[in-house]
XYZ file of C-alpha atoms in Angstrom:
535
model
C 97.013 146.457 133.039
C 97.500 149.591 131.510
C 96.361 150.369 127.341
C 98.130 152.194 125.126
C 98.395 152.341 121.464
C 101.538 150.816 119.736
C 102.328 149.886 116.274
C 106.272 148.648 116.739
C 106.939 147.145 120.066
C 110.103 148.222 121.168
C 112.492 145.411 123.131
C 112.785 145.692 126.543
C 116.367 144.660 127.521
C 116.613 145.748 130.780
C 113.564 144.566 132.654
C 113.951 145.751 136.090
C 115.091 148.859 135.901
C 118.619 150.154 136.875
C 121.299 148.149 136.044
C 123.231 145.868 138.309
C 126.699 144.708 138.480
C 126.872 141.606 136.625
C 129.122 138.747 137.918
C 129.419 136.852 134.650
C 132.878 138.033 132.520
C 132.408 140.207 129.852
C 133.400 137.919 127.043
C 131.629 134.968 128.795
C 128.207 137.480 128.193
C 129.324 138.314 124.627
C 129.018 134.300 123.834
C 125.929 133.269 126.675
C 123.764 134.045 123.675
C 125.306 132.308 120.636
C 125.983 129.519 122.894
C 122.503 129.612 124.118
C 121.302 129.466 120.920
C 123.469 126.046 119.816
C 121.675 124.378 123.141
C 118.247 125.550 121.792
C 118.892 123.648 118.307
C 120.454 120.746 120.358
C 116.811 120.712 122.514
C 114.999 120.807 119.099
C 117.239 117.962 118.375
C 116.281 116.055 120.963
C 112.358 116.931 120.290
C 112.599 114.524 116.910
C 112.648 110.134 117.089
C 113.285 107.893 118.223
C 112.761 110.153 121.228
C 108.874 110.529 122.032
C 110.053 114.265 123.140
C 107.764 116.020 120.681
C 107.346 118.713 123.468
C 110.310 119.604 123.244
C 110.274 121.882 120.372
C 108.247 124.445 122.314
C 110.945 125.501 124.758
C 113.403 125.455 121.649
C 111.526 128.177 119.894
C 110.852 129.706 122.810
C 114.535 130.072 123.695
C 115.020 130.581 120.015
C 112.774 133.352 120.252
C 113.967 135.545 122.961
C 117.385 135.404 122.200
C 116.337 136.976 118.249
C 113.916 139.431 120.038
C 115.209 143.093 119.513
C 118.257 142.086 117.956
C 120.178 143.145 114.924
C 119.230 141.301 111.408
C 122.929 140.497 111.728
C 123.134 139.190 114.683
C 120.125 137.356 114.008
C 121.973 135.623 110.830
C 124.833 134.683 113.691
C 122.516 133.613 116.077
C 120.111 131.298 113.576
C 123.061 129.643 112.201
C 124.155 128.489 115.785
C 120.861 127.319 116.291
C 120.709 125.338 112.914
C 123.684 123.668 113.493
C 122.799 122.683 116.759
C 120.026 121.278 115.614
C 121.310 119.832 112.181
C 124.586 118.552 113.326
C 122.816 115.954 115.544
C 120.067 115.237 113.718
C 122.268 114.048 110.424
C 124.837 112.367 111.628
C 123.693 109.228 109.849
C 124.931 110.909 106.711
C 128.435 110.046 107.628
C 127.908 106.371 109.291
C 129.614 105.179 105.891
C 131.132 107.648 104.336
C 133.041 109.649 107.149
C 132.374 113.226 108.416
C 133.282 115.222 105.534
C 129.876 114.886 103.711
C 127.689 114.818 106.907
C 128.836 118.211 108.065
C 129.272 120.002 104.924
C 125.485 118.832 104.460
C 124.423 120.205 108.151
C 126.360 123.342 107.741
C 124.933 124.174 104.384
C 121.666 123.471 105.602
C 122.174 125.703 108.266
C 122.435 128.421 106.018
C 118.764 128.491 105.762
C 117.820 128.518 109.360
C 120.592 131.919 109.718
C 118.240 133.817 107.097
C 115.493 132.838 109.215
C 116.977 133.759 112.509
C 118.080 137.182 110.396
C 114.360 137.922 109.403
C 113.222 136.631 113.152
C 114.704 139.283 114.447
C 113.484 141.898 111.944
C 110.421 141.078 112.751
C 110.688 141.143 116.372
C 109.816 144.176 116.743
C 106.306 143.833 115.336
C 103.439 143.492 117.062
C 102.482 140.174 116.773
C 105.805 138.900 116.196
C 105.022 135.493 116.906
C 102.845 134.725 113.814
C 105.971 136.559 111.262
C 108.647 134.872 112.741
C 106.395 131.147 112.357
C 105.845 131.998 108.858
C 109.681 132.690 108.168
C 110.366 129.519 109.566
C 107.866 128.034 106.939
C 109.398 130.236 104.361
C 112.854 128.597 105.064
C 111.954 125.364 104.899
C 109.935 125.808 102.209
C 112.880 126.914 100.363
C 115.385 124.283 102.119
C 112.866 121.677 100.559
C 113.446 123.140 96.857
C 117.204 124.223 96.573
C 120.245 123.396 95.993
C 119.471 119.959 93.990
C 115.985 119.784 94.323
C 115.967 120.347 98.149
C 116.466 118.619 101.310
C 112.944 118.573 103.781
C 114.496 116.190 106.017
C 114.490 117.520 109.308
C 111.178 119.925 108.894
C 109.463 120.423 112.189
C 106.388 118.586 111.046
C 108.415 115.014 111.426
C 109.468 115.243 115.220
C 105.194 115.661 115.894
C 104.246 112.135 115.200
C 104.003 111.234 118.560
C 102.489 115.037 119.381
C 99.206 116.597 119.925
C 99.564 118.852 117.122
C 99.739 115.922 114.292
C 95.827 116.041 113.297
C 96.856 119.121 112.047
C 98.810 117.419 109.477
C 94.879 116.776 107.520
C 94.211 120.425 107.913
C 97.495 122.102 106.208
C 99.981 119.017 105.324
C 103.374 119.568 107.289
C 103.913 123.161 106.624
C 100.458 124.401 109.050
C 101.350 121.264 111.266
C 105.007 122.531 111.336
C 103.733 126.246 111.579
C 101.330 125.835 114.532
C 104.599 124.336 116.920
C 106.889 126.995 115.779
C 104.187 129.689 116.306
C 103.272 127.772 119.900
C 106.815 128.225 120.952
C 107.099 131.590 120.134
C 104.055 132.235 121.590
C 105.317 130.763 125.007
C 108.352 132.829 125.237
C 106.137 136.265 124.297
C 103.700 135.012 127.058
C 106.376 134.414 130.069
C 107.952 137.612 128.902
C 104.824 140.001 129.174
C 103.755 137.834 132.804
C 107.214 138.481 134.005
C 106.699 142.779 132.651
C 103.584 142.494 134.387
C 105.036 140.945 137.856
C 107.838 143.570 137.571
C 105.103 146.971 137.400
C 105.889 147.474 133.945
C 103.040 148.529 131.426
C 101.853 145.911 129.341
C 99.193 146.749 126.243
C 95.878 144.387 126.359
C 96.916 144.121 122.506
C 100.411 142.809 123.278
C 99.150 140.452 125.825
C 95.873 138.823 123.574
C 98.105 138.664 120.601
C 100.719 136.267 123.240
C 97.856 134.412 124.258
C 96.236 133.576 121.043
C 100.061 132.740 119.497
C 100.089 129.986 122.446
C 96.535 128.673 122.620
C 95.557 128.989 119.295
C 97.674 126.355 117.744
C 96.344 123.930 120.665
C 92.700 125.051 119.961
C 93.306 124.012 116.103
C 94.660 120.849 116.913
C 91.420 119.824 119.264
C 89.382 120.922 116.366
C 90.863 119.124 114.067
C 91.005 115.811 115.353
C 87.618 114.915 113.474
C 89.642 114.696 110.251
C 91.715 111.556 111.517
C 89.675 108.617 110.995
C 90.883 105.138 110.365
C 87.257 103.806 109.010
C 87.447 101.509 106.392
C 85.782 103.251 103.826
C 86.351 101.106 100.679
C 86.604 97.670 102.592
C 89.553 96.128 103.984
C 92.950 94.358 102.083
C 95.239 92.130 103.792
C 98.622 93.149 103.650
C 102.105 91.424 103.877
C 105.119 93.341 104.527
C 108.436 91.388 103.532
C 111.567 92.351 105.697
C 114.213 89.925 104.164
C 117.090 91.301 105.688
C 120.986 91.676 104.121
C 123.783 89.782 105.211
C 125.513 92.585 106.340
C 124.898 96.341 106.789
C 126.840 99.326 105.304
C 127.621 100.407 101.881
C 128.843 97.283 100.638
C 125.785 95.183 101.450
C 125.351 95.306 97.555
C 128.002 93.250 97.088
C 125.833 90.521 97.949
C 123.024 91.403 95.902
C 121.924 87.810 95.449
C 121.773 87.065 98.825
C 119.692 89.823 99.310
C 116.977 88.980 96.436
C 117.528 85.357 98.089
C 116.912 86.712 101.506
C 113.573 88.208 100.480
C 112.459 84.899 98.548
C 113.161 82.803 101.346
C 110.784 84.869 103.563
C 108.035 85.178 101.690
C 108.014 81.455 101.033
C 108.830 80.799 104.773
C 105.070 83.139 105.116
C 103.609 81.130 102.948
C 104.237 77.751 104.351
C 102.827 79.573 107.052
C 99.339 80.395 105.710
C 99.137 77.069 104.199
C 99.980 75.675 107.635
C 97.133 77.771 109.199
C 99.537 79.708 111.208
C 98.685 82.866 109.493
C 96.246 85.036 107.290
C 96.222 84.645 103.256
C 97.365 88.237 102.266
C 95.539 89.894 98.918
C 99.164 91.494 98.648
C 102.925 91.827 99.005
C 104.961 93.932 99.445
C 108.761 93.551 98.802
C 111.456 96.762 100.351
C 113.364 98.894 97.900
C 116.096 97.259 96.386
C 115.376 93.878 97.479
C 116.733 92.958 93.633
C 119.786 94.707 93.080
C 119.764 92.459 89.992
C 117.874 93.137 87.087
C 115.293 90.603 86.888
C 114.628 91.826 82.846
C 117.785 91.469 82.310
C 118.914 88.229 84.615
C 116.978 85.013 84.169
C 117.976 83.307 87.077
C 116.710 86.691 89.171
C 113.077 86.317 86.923
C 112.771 82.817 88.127
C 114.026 83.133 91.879
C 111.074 86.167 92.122
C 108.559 84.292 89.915
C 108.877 81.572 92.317
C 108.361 83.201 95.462
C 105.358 85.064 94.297
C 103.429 81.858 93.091
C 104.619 80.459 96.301
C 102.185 83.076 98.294
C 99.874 82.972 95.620
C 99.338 87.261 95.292
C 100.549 89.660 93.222
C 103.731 91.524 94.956
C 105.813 94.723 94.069
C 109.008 94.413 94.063
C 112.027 96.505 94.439
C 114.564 96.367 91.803
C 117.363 98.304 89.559
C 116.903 98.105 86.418
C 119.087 98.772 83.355
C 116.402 100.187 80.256
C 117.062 101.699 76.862
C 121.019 102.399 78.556
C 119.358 104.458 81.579
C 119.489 102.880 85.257
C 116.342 103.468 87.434
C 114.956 102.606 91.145
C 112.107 100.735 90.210
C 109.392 99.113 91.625
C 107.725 95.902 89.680
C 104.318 94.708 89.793
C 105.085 91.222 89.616
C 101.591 88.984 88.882
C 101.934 85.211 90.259
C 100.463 83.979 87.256
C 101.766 86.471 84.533
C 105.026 87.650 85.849
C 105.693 91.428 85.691
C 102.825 93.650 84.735
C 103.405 97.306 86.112
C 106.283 99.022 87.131
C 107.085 102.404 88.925
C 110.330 104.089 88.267
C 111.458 106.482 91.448
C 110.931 110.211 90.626
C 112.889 111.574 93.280
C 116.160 110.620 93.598
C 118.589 111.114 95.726
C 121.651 113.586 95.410
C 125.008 112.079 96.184
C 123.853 108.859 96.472
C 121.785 107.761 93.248
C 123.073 110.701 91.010
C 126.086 112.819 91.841
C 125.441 116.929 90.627
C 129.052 118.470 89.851
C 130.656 115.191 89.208
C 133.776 116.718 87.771
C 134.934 118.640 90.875
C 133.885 116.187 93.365
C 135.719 114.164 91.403
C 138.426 116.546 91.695
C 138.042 117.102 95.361
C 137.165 113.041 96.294
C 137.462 110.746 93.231
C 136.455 107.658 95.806
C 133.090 109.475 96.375
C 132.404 109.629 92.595
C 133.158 105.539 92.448
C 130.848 105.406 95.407
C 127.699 106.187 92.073
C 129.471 105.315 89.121
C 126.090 105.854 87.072
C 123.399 107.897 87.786
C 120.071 106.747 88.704
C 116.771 108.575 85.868
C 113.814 109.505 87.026
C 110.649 108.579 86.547
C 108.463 110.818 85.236
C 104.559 109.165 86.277
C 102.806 108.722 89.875
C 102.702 104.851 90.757
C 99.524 103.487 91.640
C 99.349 99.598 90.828
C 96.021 97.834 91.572
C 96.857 94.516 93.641
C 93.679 92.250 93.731
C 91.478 95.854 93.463
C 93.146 97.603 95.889
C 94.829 100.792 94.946
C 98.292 100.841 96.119
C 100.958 104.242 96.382
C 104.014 103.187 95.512
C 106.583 106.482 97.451
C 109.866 105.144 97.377
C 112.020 105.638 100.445
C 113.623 109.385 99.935
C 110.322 110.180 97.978
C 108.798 110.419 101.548
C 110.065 113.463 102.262
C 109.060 115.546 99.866
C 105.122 116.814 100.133
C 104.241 116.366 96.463
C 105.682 113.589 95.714
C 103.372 111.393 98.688
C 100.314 113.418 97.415
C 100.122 112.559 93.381
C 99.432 109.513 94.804
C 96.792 110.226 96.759
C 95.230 112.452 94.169
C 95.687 109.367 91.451
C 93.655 107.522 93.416
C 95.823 105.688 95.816
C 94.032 103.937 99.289
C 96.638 102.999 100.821
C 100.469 103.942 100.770
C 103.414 102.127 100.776
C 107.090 103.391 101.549
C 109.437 100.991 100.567
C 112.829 101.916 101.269
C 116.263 100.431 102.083
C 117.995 101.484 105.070
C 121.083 99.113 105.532
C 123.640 101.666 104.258
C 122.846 103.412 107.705
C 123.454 100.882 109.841
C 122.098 101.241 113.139
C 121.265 104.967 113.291
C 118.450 106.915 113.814
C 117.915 107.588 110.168
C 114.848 104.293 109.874
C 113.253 106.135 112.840
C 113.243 109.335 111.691
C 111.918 107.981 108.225
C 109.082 105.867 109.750
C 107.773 109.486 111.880
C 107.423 111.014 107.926
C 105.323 108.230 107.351
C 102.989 108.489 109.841
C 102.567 111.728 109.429
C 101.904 111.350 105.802
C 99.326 108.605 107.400
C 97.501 111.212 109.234
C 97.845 114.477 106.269
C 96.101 112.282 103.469
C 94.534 109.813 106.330
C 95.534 106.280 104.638
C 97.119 103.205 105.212
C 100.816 103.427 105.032
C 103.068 100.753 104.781
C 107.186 100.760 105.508
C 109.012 97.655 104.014
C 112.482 98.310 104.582
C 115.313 95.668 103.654
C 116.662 95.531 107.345
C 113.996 97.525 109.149
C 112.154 98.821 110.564
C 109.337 97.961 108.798
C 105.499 98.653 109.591
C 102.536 99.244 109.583
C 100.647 102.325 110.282
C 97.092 103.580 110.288
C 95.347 106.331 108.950
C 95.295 107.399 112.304
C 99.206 107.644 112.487
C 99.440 104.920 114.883
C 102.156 101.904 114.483
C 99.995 98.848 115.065
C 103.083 96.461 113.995
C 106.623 96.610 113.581
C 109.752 94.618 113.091
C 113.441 94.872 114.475
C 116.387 95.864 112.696
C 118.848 93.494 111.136
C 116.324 90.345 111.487
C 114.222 88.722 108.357
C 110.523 88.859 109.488
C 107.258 89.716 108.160
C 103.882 91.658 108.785
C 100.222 90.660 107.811
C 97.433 92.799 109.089
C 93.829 93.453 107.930
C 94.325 97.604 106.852
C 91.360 99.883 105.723
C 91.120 100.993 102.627
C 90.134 104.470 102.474
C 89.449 107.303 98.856
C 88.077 110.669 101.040
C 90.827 113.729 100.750
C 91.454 115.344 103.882
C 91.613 119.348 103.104
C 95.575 118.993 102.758
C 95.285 116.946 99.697
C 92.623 118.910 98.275
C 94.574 121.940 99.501
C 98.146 120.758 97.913
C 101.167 123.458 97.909
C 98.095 126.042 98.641
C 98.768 126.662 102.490
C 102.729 126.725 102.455
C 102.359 129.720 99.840
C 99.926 131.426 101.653
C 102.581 131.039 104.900
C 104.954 132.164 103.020
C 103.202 135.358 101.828
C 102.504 135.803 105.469
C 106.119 136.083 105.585
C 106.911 138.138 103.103
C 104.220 141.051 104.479
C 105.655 140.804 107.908
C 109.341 141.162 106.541
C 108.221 144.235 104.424
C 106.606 145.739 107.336
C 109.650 145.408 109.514
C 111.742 146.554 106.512
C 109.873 149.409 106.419
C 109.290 150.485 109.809
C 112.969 150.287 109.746
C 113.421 152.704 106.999
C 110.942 154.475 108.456
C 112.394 155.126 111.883
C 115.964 156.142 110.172
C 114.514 159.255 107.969
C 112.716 160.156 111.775
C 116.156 160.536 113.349
């Protein structure tokens, strides 16, 4: 191993010296990379549920990686938005299960946007030394910023949610999802610099001990982190225990116009938490403290509807403990997604109005020209959903309870003010029938196990047609329905107050990634410049 001193490490195309006739046709070489670089973001795909492929992600990077190494910022932007859409195309085609493919890929393809300023600043970078840790912390960067803009941001698809079946999850309670997310993108580009200096090394070619520690520690390090971490995920039951029944009512049919039905929806819900409680009177199963009903499991306005009071009324001093309900409700004019403490003996008590809703399908931004383009997308939301402006933490016989509704998930703040307001266990509820069969509930219930594991609690999932769950602090599913069926859940869950240091830590670690970031794309910016005036 020979050491020399380097500051910009220069790419090393040809690897084995002279060059050899190559059989492959010259266009056919021209597009082996940006086709290359779709398959990567199809393998990074394929890394995320309901596949337990976690491991996948590594190669993806790594493939990702060498094909941005030494290249152009240009052909970097190319090459990252292959690789996006390869990856986003796939992974959101549940967007369109309703509504046809015009919103699903203009969704993926403008998400994709962000991943080609990534790829461009990947390969800016590449040149560093150390290139690994840049390039992980431009991949933070971007989804950082994919999870802010346009219209408040879209996080689904961050790397974080296709690790909750991975090694690197305890990681989640060190960082939240951007370090958990960091460490696998960093890991795979730390594979592909390793291979690359083994294979200089096979070859006779010089390779600085710098170069080669730096590749090493990219790899191991993340794995190292994740080992030491593991002492933050706990699932002790540090304020006692609460027994907990998830309600899964079902709807009598799936797609967009299950709402048609509303009734038979609220109806559907009733029936099975009365069914449950004929069931603990019978013996046949636990007495739950609480109950907990899926988003919009009363389409009907229960304020505002007194045949919906009196249906919900009923079925909560049927199972004799206070339940939350999911509702739409009409106030003061304003419609909002709101969850409803409802007491068996004094009827409604708290309520929770949703705080982040959902673009395009609870409010619609530039209604006039969608209207203009579409006008049967704008009857799709006729009125837009408000937002609530307050964390939701109802206290349901003295447990704490986080009320993150559905979408709310995916967003990092919005699962943490409830945590912080003193939340000890979470619950998701969320409504998944407009998606049919898809992967969509999968991919939702791997967010909430890793927010399980990042704020170690108790998390919930009542969903309207499933899947519904429940998860441990731990991250583990310990019961779960099907989809499509009416069923419910009662388990003994710990009840747990302790911050792990990503609550404590909030927003703190994704903007120290993405100053990382920044440094590493001024130092490539001005080696560049740099290099120029030299010549």
């Amino acid at each position: 191993m020979t050491v020399t001193a380097t500051t910009v490490d220069e790419p090393d195309r040809l690897e084995s010296g002279a060059a050899r006739p190559s059989r492959i046709p010259a266009r056919l070489q021209r597009l082996l990379p940006a086709l290359c670089s779709a398959l990567c973001g199809v393998l990074l795909y394929l890394s995320f549920p309901p596949r337990p492929l976690w491991w996948l992600a590594l190669p993806a990077f790594a493939g990702f990686g060498g094909l941005l190494r030494g290249r152009s910022w240009k052909a970097g932007l190319g090459l990252g938005y292959l690789f996006g859409a390869g990856f986003l195309l796939p992974l959101l085609v549940w967007t369109g299960v309703e509504v046809g493919p015009g919103p699903w890929l203009a969704l993926a393809l403008i998400e994709a946007v962000f991943v080609a300023l990534v790829g461009a600043g990947v390969a800016a970078v590449s040149r560093l030394p150390g290139w690994p840790v840049w390039s992980a912390a431009l991949w933070t960067a971007g989804e950082a910023a994919r999870a802010r803009v346009p219209f408040d941001g879209f996080p689904w698809g961050k790397i974080a949610f296709g690790q909750a079946d991975g090694v690197f999850l305890p990681l989640a309670a060190v960082g939240g999802t951007p370090v958990l997310g960091f460490a696998v993108v960093l890991c795979g580009f730390g594979l592909h610099e390793a291979v690359r200096l083994a294979v200089r090394a096979r070859r006779g070619h010089a390779v600085t001990r710098g170069a080669a520690v730096a590749a090493l520690l990219a790899l191991a390090a993340p794995l190292v982190a994740a080992v030491a971490a593991r002492p933050l995920v706990s699932d002790a039951a540090e304020d006692g225990t609460a027994t907990v029944a998830v309600i899964q009512g079902n709807v009598p049919r799936a797609g967009l116009d299950f709402n048609a039905q509303r009734r038979a929806v609220l109806d559907h819900h009733a029936r099975e938490t009365e069914r449950l409680a004929a069931e603990v009177r019978a013996g046949k199963a636990a007495r739950p403290d609480l109950v907990l009903w899926p988003e919009n499991s009363s389409d009907i306005d229960p304020f505002a509807n007194p045949d919906a009071y009196a249906v919900i009324d009923h079925a909560a001093k049927a199972i004799g403990a206070p339940v939350s309900v999911g509702a739409v409700v009409d106030r003061d004019g304003k419609m909002f997604n709101e969850q409803i403490l409802w007491d068996p003996a004094k009827g409604p008590v708290d309520s929770y109005d949703k705080r982040q809703i959902q673009p395009f399908g609870e409010y619609l931004p530039l209604r006039p020209l969608i209207h203009a383009i579409n006008d049967q997308w704008t009857s799709m939301v006729r009125q837009d959903f408000s937002r609530g402006t307050e964390p939701g933490v109802f206290t349901m016989a003295g447990a704490r309870v986080g009320l993150v509704t559905c979408y709310e998930a995916a967003f990092d703040w919005a699962v943490r003010s409830e945590v912080t307001d003193g939340a000890q266990l979470i619950s998701v509820p969320s409504n998944n029938a407009t998606f049919d069969r898809s992967e969509m509930t999968y991919q939702q219930l791997a967010m909430s196990r890793v927010r399980a594991v990042e704020h170690s609690r108790t998390v919930t999932v009542p969903v309207t047609s499933g899947v519904s769950a429940m998860i441990m602090p731990d991250g583990r599913i310990t019961q779960k329905t099907g989809m499509f069926v009416a069923d419910s859940l009662v388990q003994k869950v710990p009840l747990r107050s302790s911050e792990t240091p990503a609550t404590r830590l909030g927003v703190a670690p994704e903007i120290a990634l993405v100053l990382v970031a920044a440094g590493g794309l001024g130092w490539a910016v001005g080696a560049g410049v740099r290099a120029r005036r030299a010549r």
